[in-house]
Short mmCIF file of C-alpha atoms in Angstrom, two decimals:
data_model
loop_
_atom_site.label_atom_id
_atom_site.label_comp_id
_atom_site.label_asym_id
_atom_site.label_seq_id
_atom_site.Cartn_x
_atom_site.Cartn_y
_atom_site.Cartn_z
CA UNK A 1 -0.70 -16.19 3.34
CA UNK A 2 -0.25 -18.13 -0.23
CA UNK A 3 -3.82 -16.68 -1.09
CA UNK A 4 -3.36 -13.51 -1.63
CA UNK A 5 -0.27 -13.57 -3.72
CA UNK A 6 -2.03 -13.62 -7.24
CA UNK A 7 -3.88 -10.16 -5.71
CA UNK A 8 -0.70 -8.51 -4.66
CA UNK A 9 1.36 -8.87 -8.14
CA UNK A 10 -1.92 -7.14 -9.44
CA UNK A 11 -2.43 -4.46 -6.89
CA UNK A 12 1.33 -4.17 -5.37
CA UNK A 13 2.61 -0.57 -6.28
CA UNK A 14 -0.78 1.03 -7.30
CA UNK A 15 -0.74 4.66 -6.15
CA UNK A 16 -10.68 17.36 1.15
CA UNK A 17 -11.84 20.10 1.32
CA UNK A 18 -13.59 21.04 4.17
CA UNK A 19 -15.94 24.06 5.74
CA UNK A 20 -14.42 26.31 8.42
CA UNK A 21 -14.67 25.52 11.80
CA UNK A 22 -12.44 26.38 14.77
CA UNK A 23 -8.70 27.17 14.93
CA UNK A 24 -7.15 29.23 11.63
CA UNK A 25 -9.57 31.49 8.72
CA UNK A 26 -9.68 29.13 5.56
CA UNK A 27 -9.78 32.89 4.40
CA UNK A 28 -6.53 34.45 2.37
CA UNK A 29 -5.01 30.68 3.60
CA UNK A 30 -3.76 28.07 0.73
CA UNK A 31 -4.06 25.29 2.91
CA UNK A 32 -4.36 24.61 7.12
CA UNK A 33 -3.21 22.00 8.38
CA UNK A 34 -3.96 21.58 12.39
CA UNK A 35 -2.87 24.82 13.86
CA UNK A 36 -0.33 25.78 11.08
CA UNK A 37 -2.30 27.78 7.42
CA UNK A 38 0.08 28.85 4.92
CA UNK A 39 -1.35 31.89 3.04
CA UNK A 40 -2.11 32.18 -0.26
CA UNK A 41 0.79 35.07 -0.34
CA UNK A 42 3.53 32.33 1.03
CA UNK A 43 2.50 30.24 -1.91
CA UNK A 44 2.56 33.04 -4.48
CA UNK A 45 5.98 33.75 -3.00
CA UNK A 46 7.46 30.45 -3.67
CA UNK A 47 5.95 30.47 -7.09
CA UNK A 48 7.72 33.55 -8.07
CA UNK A 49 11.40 32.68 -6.37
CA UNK A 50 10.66 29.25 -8.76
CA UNK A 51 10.19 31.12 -11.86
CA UNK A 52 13.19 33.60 -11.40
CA UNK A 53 15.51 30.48 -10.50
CA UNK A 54 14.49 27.49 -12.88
CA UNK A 55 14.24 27.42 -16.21
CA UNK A 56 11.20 24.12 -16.08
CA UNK A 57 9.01 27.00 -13.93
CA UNK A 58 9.39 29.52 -16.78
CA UNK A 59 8.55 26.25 -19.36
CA UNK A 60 5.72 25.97 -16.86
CA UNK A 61 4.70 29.43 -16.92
CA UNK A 62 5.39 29.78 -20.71
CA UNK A 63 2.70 26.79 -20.80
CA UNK A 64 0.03 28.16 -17.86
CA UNK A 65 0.67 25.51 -16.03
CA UNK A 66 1.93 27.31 -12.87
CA UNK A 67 -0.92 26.00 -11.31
CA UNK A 68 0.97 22.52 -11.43
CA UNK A 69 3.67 24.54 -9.11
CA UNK A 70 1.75 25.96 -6.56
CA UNK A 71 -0.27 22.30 -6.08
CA UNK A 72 3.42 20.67 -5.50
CA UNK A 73 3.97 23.53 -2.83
CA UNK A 74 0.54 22.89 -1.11
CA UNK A 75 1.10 18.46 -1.18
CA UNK A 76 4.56 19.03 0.11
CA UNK A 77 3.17 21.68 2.86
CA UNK A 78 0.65 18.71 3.75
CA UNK A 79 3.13 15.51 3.42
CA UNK A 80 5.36 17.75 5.86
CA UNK A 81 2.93 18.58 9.01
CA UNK A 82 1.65 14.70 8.90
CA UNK A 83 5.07 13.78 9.27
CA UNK A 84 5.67 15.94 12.04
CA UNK A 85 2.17 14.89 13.63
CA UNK A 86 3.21 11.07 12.86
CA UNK A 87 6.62 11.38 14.20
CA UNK A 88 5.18 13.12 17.43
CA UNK A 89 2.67 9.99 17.76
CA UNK A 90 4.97 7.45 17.25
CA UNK A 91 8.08 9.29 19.73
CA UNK A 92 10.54 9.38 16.63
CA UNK A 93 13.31 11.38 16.31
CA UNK A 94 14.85 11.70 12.95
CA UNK A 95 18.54 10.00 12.52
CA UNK A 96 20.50 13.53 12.21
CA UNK A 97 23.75 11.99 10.22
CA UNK A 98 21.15 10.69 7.72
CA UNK A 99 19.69 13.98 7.33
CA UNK A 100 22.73 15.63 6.61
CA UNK A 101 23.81 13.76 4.00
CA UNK A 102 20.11 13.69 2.32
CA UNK A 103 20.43 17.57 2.58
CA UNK A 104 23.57 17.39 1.15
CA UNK A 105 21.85 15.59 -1.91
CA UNK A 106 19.42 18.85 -2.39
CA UNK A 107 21.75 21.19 -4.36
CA UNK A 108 20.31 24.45 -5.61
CA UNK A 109 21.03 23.68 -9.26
CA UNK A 110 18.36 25.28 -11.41
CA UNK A 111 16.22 22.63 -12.64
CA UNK A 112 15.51 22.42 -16.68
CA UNK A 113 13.95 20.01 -19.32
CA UNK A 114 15.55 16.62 -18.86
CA UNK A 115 12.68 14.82 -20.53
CA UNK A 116 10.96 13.28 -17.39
CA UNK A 117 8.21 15.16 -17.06
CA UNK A 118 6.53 17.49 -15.03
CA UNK A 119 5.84 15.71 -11.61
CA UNK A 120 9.69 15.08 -11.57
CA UNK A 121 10.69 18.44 -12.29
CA UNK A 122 8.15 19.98 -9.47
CA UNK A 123 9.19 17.55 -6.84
CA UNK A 124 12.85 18.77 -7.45
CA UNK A 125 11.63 22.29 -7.39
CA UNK A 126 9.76 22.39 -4.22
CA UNK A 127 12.29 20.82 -2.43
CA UNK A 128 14.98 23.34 -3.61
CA UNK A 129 12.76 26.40 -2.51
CA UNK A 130 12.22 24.53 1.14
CA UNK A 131 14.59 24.26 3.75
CA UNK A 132 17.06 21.09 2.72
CA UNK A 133 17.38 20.18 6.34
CA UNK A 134 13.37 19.77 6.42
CA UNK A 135 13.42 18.04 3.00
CA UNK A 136 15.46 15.71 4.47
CA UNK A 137 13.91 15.27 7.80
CA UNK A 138 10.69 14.27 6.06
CA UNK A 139 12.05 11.40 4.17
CA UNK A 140 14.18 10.31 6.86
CA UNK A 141 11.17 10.53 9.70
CA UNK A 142 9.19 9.06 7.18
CA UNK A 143 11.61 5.67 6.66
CA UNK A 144 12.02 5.17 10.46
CA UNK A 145 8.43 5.02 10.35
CA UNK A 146 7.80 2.13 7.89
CA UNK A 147 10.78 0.40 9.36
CA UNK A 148 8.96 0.92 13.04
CA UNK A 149 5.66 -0.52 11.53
CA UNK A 150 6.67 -3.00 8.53
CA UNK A 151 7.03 -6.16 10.61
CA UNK A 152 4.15 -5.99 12.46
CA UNK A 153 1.50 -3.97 10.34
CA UNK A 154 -0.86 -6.37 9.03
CA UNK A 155 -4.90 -5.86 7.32
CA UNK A 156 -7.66 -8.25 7.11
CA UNK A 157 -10.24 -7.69 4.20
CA UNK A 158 -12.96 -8.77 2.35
CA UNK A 159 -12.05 -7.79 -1.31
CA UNK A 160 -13.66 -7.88 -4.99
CA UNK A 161 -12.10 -7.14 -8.06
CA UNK A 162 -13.71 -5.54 -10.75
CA UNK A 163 -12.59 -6.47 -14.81
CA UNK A 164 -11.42 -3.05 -16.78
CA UNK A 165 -10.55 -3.39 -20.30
CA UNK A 166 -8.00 -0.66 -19.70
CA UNK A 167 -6.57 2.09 -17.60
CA UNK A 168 -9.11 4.26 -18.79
CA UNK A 169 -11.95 2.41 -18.09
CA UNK A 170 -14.18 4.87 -17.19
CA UNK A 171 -17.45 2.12 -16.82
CA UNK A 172 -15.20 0.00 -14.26
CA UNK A 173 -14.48 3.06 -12.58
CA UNK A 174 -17.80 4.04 -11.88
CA UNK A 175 -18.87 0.23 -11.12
CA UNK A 176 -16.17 0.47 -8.51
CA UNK A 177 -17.26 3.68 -6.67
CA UNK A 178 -21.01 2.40 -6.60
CA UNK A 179 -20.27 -0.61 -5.21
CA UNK A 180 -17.80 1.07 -2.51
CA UNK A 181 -20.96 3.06 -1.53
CA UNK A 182 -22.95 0.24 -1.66
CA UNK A 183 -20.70 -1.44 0.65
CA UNK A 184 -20.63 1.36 3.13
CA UNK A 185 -24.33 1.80 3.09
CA UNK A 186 -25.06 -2.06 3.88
CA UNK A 187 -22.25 -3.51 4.73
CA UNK A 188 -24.59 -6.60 5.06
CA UNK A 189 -24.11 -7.27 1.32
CA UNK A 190 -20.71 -7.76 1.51
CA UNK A 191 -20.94 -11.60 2.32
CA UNK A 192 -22.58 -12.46 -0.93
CA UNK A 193 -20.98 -10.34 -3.41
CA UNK A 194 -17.60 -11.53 -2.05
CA UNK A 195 -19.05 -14.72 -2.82
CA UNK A 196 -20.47 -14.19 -6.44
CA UNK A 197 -17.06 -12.54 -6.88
CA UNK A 198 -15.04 -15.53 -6.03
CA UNK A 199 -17.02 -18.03 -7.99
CA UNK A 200 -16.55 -15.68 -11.07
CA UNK A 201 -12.68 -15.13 -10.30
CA UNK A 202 -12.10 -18.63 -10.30
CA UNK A 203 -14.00 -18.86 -13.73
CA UNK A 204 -12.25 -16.39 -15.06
CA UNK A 205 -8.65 -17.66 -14.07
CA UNK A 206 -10.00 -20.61 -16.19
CA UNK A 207 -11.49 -18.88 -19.30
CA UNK A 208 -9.32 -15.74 -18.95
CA UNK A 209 -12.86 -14.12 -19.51
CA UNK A 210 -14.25 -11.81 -16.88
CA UNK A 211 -17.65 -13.47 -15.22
CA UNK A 212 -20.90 -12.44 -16.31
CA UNK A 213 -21.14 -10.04 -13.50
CA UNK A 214 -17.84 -8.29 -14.40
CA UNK A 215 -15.92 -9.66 -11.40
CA UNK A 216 -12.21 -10.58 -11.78
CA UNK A 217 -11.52 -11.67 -7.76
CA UNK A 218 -13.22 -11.97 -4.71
CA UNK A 219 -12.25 -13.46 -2.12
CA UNK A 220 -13.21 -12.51 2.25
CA UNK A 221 -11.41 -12.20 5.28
CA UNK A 222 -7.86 -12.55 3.84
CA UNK A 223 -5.03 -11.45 5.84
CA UNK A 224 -2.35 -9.41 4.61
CA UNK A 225 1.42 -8.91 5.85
CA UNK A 226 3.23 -5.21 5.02
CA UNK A 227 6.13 -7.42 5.46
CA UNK A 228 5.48 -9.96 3.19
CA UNK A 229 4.66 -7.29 0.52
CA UNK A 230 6.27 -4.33 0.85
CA UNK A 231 5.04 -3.01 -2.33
CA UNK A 232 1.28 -3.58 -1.62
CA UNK A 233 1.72 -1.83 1.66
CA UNK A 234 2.12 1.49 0.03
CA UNK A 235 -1.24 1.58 -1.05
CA UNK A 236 -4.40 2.82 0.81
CA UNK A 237 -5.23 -0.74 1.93
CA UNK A 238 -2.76 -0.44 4.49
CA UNK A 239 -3.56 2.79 5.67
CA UNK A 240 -7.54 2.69 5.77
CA UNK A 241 -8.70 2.27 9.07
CA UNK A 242 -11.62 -0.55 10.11
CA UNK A 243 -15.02 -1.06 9.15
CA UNK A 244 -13.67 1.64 5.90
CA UNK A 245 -14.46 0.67 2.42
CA UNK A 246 -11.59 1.36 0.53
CA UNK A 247 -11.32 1.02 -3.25
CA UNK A 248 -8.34 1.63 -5.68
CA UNK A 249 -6.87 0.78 -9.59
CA UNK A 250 -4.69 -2.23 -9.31
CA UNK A 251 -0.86 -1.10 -11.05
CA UNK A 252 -0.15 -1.52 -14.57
CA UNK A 253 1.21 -3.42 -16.46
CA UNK A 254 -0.29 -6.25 -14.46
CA UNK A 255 -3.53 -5.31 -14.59
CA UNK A 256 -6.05 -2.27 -14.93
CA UNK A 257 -8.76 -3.99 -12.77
CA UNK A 258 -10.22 -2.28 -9.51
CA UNK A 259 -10.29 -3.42 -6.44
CA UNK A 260 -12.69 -2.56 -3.52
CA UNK A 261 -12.12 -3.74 0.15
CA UNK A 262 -14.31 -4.07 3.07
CA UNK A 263 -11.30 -3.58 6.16
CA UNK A 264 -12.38 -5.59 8.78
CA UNK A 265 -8.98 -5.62 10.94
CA UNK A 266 -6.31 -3.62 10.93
CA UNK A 267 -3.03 -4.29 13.46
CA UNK A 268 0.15 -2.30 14.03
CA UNK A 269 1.39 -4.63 17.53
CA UNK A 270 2.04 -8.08 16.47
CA UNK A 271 3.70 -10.12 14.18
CA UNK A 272 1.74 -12.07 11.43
CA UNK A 273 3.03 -15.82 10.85
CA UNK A 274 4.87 -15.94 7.12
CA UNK A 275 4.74 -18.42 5.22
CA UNK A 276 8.20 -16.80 3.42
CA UNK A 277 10.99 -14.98 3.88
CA UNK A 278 10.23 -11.24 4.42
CA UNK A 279 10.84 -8.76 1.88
CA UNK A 280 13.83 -6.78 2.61
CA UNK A 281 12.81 -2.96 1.18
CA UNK A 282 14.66 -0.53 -0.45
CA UNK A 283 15.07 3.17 0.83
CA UNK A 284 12.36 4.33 -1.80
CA UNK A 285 10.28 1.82 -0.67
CA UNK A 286 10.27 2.50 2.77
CA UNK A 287 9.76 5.95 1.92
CA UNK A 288 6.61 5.27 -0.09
CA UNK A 289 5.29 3.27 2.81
CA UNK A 290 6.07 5.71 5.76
CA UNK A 291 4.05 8.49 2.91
CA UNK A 292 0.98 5.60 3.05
CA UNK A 293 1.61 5.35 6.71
CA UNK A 294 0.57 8.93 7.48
CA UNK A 295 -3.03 8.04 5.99
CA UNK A 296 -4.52 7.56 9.52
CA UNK A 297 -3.07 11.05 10.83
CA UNK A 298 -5.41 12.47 7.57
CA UNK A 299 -8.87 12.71 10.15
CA UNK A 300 -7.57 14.71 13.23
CA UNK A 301 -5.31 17.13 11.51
CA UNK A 302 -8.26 19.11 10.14
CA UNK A 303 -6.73 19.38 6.56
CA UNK A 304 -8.78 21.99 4.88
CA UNK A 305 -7.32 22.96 1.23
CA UNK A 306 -8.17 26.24 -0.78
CA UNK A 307 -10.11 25.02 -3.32
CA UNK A 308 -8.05 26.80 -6.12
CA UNK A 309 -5.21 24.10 -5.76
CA UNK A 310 -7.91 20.83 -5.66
CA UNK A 311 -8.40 18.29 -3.21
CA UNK A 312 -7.12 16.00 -1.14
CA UNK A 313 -7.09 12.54 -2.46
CA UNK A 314 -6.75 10.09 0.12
CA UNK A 315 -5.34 7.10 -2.23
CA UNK A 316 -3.09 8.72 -4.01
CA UNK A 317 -1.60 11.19 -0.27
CA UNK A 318 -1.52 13.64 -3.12
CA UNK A 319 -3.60 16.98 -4.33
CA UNK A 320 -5.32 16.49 -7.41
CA UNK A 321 -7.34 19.23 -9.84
CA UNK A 322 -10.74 18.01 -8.83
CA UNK A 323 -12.68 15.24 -7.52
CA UNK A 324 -13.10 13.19 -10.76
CA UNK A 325 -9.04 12.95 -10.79
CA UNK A 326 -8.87 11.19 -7.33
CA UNK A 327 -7.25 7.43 -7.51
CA UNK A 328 -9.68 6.18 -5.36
CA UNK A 329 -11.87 6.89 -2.21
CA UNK A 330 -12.36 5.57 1.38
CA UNK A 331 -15.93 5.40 2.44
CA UNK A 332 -16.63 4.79 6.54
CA UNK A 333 -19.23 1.61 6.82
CA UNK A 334 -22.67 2.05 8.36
CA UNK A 335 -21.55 3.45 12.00
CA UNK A 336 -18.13 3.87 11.77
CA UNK A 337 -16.34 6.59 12.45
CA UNK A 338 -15.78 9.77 8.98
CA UNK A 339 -13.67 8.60 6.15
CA UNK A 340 -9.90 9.82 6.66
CA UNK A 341 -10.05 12.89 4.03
#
């Protein structure tokens, strides 16, 4: 496990809209989730109550940004039925003295301007317009999850990293995606570029110049431990299923590079052999995981958003304007199974 340790201070913390088919009408719904839609109304409803109670919803409005409000709504609607469908899986039942005093936490205060900006100030809103006890539920279900799965939740991958000058890189961006498709088309190619990829990774730890390919890293079938590194398993390596291409920003400030990997393995029932002490993680980290952890539930719960709120993106487990905003994107190699959207 020493390999991959360069690769996980880089990428360690880095953060779908469908047709109608069967079960509820996409039509006058904001978003259906399995056999539950919340309608466009419900939303509408929420958005108003927000507005009359909290001061950052009338900045918000004041700004036309209420569109920021109702997408909160909508991600929270979604986080909140894969929980349930996770916890349901995986027989949890959520600690009830722990969700009383997380409920406890989520006073109806009205929430103004206290300079941290807008995500902040929706996440405190939503939660204050939804039943505390549910709030609460969902981050407490969601904990017991990542402690159920941490010490035995492990990925093997083929991986390449690709140089970006900056976060905004939109060129290393785009090399990323094509190369993600490229992998999922032919996942025979894999081999070699992992290969050219390594050669120029090792030149470049060297030179501290990317290769003349652009590569930063490469490197194939590495194993990695959620354990080991808590932080990396909050990202969408750890929950893209196999034979997925999966491909992601690495977190600043280590690094802007991307990163695309080729999952070839992916366990949740045995332990991996450290070669160091396990990580012990805090609550907000287990939270973040059990969030990543509800990744895999993304394919059977027929998540279909109304397009007026954005898309699902995968990477981030969050709704974003359109698809150009997504963090990233799972691709499903040559005769596997659809991409988890």
């Amino acid at each position: 496990m020493g390999r991959p340790r360069a690769l996980v201070a880089v990428v360690a913390g880095a953060l779908l809209l469908a047709g109608c088919g069967s079960g509820p009408s996409q039509v006058g719904s904001a978003v259906i989730v399995g056999d539950r839609s919340v309608s466009l109304d419900s939303v509408q409803s929420m958005i108003d109550q927000a507005v009359r109670d909290h001061p950052y919803a009338r900045k918000l409005a004041a700004e036309h940004k209420l569109d920021l409000l109702g997408r909160e709504i909508v991600r929270q609607t979604v986080i909140h039925e894969l929980t349930v469908r996770a916890s349901e899986s995986e027989n949890l039942v959520a600690d009830q003295a722990k969700v009383a005093g997380l409920a406890a936490q989520v006073r109806n205060v009205p929430v103004a301007d206290t300079g941290q900006g807008d995500q902040v100030a929706l996440t405190q809103i939503v939660s204050q317009l939804r039943d505390h006890n549910e709030v609460a539920s969902d981050v407490v279900l969601e904990q017991q999850l990542a402690q159920k799965q941490l010490p035995k939740l492990s990925v093997g991958a083929d991986y390449v990293g690709i140089s970006a000058t900056a976060d905004n890189d939109q060129a290393a961006r785009t090399r990323a995606f094509d190369l993600a498709k490229e992998f999922a088309d032919d996942p025979g190619k894999v081999q070699g570029v992992v290969q050219q990829a390594q050669k120029e990774g090792q030149q470049a730890q060297q030179t501290g110049m990317p290769g003349p390919s652009g590569y930063s890293a490469g490197q194939s079938a590495e194993l990695f431990s959620a354990a080991q590194y808590v932080g990396l398993a909050s990202t969408a390596l750890f929950g893209t299923e196999t034979n997925h291409v999966v491909v992601f920003q690495a977190q600043k400030p280590q690094s802007p590079d991307w990163f695309v990997f080729f999952i070839r393995a992916r366990g949740t029932d045995k332990a991996v052999p450290a070669d160091q002490e396990a990580q012990k993680p805090t609550d907000a980290q287990l939270t973040a995981v059990g969030t990543r952890l509800l990744q895999p539930y993304l394919g059977q719960s027929g998540l279909r958003v109304n397009p007026r709120y954005g898309v699902w993106d995968v990477v981030g487990m969050n709704l974003v304007p359109n698809k150009d905003a997504v963090q990233g994107v799972v691709l499903p190699a040559r005769g596997a199974a659809p991409a988890q959207q």
